[in-house]
Coordinates of C-alpha atoms in Angstrom, one line a residue:
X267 CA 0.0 0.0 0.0
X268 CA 1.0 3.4 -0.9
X269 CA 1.3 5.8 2.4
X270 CA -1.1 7.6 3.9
X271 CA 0.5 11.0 4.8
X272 CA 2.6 13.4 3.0
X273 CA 5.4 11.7 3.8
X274 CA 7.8 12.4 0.6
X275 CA 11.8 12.2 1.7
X276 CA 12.0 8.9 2.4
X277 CA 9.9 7.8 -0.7
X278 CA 11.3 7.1 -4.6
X279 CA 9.1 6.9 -7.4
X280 CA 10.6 4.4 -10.2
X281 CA 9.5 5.4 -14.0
X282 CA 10.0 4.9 -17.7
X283 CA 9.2 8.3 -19.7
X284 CA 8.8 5.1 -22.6
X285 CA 6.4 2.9 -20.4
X286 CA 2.6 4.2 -20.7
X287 CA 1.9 3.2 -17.5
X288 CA 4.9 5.1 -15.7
X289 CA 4.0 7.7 -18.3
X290 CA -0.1 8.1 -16.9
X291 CA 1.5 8.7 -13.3
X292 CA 4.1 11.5 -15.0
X293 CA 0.8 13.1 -16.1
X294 CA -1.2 12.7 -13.1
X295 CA 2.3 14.6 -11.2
X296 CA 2.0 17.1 -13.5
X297 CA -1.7 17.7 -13.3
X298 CA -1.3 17.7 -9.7
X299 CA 1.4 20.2 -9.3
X300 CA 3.6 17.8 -7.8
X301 CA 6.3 17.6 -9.6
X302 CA 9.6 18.0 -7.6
X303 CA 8.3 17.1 -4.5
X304 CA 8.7 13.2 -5.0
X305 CA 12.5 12.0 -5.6
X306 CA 12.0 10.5 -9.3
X307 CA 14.3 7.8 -10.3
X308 CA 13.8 6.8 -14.6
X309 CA 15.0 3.9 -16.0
X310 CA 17.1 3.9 -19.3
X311 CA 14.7 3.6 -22.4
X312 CA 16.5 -0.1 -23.8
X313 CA 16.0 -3.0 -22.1
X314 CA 18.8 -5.5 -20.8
X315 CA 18.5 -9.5 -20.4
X316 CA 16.7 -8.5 -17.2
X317 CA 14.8 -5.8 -17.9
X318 CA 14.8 -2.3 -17.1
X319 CA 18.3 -1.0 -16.9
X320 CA 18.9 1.8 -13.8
X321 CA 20.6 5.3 -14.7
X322 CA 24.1 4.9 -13.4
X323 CA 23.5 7.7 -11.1
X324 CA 21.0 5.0 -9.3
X325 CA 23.0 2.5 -9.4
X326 CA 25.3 0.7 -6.5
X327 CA 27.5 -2.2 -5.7
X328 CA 24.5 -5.0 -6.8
X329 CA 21.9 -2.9 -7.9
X330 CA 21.9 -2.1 -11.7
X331 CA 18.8 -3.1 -12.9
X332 CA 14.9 -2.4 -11.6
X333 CA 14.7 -6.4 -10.9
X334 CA 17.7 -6.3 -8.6
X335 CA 15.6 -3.3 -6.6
X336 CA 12.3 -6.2 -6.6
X337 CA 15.0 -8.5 -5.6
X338 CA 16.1 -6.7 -2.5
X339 CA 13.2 -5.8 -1.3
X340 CA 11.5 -9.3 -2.3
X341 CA 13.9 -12.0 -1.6
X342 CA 13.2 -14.8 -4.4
X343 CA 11.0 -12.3 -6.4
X344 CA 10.8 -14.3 -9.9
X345 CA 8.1 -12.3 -11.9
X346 CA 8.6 -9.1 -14.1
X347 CA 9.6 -5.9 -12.2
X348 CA 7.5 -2.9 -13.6
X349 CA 7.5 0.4 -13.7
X350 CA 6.2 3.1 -12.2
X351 CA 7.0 1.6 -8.7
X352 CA 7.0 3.4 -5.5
X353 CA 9.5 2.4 -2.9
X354 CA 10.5 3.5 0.2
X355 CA 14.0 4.0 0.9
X356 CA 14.5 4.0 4.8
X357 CA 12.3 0.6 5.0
X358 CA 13.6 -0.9 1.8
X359 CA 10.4 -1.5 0.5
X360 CA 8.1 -1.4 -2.2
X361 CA 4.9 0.3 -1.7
X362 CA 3.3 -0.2 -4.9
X363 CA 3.3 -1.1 -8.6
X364 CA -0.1 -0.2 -9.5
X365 CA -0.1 2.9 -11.5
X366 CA -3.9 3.6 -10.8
X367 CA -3.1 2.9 -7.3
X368 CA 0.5 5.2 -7.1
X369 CA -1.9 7.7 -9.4
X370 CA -4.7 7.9 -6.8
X371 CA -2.6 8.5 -4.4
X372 CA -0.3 11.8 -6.1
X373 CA -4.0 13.1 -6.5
X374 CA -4.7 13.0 -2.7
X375 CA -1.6 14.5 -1.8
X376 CA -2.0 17.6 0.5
X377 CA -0.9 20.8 -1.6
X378 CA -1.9 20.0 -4.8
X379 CA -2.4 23.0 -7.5
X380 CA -5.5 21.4 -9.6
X381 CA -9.2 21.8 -7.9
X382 CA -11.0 19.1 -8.1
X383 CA -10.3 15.2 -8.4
X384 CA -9.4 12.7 -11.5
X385 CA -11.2 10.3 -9.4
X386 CA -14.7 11.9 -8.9
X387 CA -16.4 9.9 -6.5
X388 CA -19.9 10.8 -8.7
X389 CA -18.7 9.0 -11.6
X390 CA -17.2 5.8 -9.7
X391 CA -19.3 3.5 -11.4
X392 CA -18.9 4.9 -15.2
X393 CA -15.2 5.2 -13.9
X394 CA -15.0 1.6 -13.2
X395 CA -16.7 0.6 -16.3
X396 CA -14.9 3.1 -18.7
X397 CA -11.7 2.5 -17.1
X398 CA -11.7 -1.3 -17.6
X399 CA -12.8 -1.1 -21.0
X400 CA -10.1 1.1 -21.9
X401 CA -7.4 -0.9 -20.2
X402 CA -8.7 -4.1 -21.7
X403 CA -9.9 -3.2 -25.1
X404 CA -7.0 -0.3 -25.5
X405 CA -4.0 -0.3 -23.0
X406 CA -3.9 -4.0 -23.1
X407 CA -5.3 -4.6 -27.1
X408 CA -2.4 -2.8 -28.8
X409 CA 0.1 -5.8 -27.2
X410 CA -2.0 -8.5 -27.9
X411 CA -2.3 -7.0 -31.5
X412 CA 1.5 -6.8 -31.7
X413 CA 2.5 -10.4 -29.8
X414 CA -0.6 -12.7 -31.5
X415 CA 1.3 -15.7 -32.0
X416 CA -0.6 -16.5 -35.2
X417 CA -3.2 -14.9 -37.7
X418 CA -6.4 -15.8 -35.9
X419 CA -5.1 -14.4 -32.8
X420 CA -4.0 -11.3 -34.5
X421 CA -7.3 -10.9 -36.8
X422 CA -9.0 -11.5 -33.2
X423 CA -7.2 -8.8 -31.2
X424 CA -7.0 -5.8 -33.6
X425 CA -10.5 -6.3 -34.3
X426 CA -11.3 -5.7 -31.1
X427 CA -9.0 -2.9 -30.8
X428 CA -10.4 -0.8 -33.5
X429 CA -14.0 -1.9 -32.7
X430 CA -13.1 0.2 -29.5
X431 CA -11.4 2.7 -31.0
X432 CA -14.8 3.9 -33.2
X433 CA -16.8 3.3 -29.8
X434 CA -15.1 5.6 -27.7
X435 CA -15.0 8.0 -31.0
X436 CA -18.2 8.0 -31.2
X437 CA -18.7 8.6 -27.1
X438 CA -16.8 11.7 -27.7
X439 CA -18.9 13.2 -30.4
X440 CA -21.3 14.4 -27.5
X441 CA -19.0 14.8 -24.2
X442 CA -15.9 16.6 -24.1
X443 CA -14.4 14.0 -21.7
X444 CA -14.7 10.4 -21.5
X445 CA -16.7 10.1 -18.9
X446 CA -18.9 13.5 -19.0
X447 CA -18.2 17.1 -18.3
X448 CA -14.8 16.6 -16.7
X449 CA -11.0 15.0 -17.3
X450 CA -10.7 11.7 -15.1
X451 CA -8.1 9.1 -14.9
X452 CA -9.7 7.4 -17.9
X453 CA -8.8 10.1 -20.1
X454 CA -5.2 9.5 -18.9
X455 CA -4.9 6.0 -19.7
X456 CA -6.2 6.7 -23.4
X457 CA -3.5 9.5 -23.6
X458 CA -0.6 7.6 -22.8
X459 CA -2.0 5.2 -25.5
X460 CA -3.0 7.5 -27.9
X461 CA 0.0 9.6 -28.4
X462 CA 2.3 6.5 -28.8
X463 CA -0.2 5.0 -31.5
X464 CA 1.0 6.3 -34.6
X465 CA 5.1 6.3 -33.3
X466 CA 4.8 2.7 -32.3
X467 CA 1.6 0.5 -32.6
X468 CA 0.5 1.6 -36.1
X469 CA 4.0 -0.1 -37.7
X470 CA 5.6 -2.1 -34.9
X471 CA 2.4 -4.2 -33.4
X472 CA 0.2 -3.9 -36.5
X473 CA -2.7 -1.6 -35.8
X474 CA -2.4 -0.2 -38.9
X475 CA -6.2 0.2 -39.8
X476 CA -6.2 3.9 -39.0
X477 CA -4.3 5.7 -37.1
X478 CA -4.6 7.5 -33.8
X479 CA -4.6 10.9 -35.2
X480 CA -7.7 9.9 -37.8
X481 CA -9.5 9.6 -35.3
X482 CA -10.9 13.3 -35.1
X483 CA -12.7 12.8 -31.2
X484 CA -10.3 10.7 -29.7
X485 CA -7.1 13.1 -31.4
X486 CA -8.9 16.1 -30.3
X487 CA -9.2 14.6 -26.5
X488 CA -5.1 13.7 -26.7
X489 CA -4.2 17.7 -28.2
X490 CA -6.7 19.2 -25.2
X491 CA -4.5 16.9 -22.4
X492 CA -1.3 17.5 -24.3
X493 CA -2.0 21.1 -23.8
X494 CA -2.2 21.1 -20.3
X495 CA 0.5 23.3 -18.0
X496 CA 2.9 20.4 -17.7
X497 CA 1.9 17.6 -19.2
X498 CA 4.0 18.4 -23.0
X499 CA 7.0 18.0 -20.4
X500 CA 6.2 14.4 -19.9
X501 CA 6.4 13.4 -23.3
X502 CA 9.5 12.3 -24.6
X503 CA 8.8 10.8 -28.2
X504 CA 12.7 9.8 -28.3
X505 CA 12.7 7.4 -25.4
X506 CA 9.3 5.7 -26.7
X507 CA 10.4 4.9 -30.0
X508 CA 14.3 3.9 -28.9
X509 CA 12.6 1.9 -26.1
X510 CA 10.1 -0.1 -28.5
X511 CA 11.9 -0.4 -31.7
X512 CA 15.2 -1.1 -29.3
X513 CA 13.7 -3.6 -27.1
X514 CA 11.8 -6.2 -28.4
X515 CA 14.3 -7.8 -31.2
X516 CA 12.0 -10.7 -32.1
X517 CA 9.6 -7.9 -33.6
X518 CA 12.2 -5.9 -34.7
X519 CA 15.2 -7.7 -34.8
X520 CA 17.8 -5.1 -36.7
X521 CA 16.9 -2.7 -33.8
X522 CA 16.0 0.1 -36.6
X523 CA 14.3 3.1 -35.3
X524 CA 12.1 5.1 -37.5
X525 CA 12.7 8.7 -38.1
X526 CA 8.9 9.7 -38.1
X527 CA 5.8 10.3 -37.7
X528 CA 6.0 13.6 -36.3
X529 CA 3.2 13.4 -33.6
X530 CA 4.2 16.5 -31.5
X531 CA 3.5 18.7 -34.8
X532 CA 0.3 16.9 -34.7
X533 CA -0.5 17.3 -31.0
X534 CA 0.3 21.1 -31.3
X535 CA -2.1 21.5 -34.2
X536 CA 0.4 21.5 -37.0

């Protein structure tokens, strides 16, 4: 669990400006007005043989990688270690991995600039039932586009993607956020997806149907968030595409990274 009071020294926030879910929690800070008050530590954008690779300015005598931190603080950990992770220092501990979970949390912290809440409790229930969809059918669809393991599974998945796609297009054509009158963690998690869509998923994992930015709605909902005091900070299109087209070799095995699209000319209305 993440802690309960403003409690920020001892505490250091593990993210990936290339992972979408470290990259929802960098928005969320942002939002929030918080950033600088939470130690950040961010991984390099290429993957090693074990995963995320530290910044040698985090590193120490057996700690180079984001597993070895898991490691430590989870003697006999065996599964993936993830970003964004929240750890306390002075215990040695990991208080979360959950970015909706680390996010909630920034968004309760004491001193925050932004009125109001990206978790409304009014719209719990269409924030539940938005927010799965959209981590199912988008945040998760895009991978199991890009890793089907064979045609069916590929027609299957990107089906389903884009079948998702028009519906929340076509939600947008009356509200100007996803779930009504005001921005919401589900309009986050479609960001982070969104604005890597056309730089990654289009070409790499397949979901080359349409892209993000034909999409009028949806596009229009990224450029309104991308235009929010902070948030452009968060994006760094270099570290997405090294990280993707850099890290998975059996999809692209000559490590090539491509020079376009440019999506921040897109996002600024060029």
């Amino acid at each position: 669990m993440v802690p309960s009071r403003d409690d920020l020294d001892s505490l250091r926030l593990y993210v990936s400006y290339a992972c979408p879910f470290a990259h929802r929690v960098l928005v969320g800070m942002a939002l929030r007005g918080v950033m600088g008050r939470l130690r950040l530590s961010v991984v390099q954008p290429v993957m090693g043989p074990d995963g995320w690779v530290l910044h040698p300015s985090d590193t120490e005598p057996g700690v180079s990688t984001l597993l070895d931190v898991y490691r430590r603080a989870r003697p006999g950990f065996s599964r993936r270690a993830s970003v964004p992770m929240l750890y306390s220092v002075t215990e040695k501990r990991i208080l979360s991995d959950d970015s909706l979970e680390i996010l909630s949390w920034i968004d309760r912290l004491p001193g925050n600039s932004r009125e109001g809440s990206l978790f409304p409790a009014q719209l719990e229930p269409e924030l539940d039932r938005l927010g799965k969809f959209v981590a199912d059918a988008i945040n998760s669809g895009v991978y199991e586009a890009g890793f089907a393991a064979n045609q069916e599974a590929y027609d299957q998945a990107v089906t389903k993607l884009f079948s998702a796609l028009d519906q929340l297009e076509e939600l947008l054509q009356s509200r100007l956020w996803l779930c009504g009158d005001v921005m919401t963690v589900v309009d986050i998690q479609m960001f982070t997806s969104l604005i890597r869509f056309d730089l990654v998923y289009h070409t790499l994992f397949k979901c080359n149907w349409k892209r993000a930015s034909d999409y009028r709605q949806l596009w229009n909902l990224a450029r309104r968030i991308y235009g929010l005091p902070g948030v452009a900070d968060t994006l760094r299109v270099d570290q997405i595409t090294t990280h993707y087209y850099k890290s998975l070799p059996d999809l692209n095995p000559r490590g090539i990274v491509p020079r376009g699209p440019d999506i921040l000319a897109k996002l600024r209305g060029g």
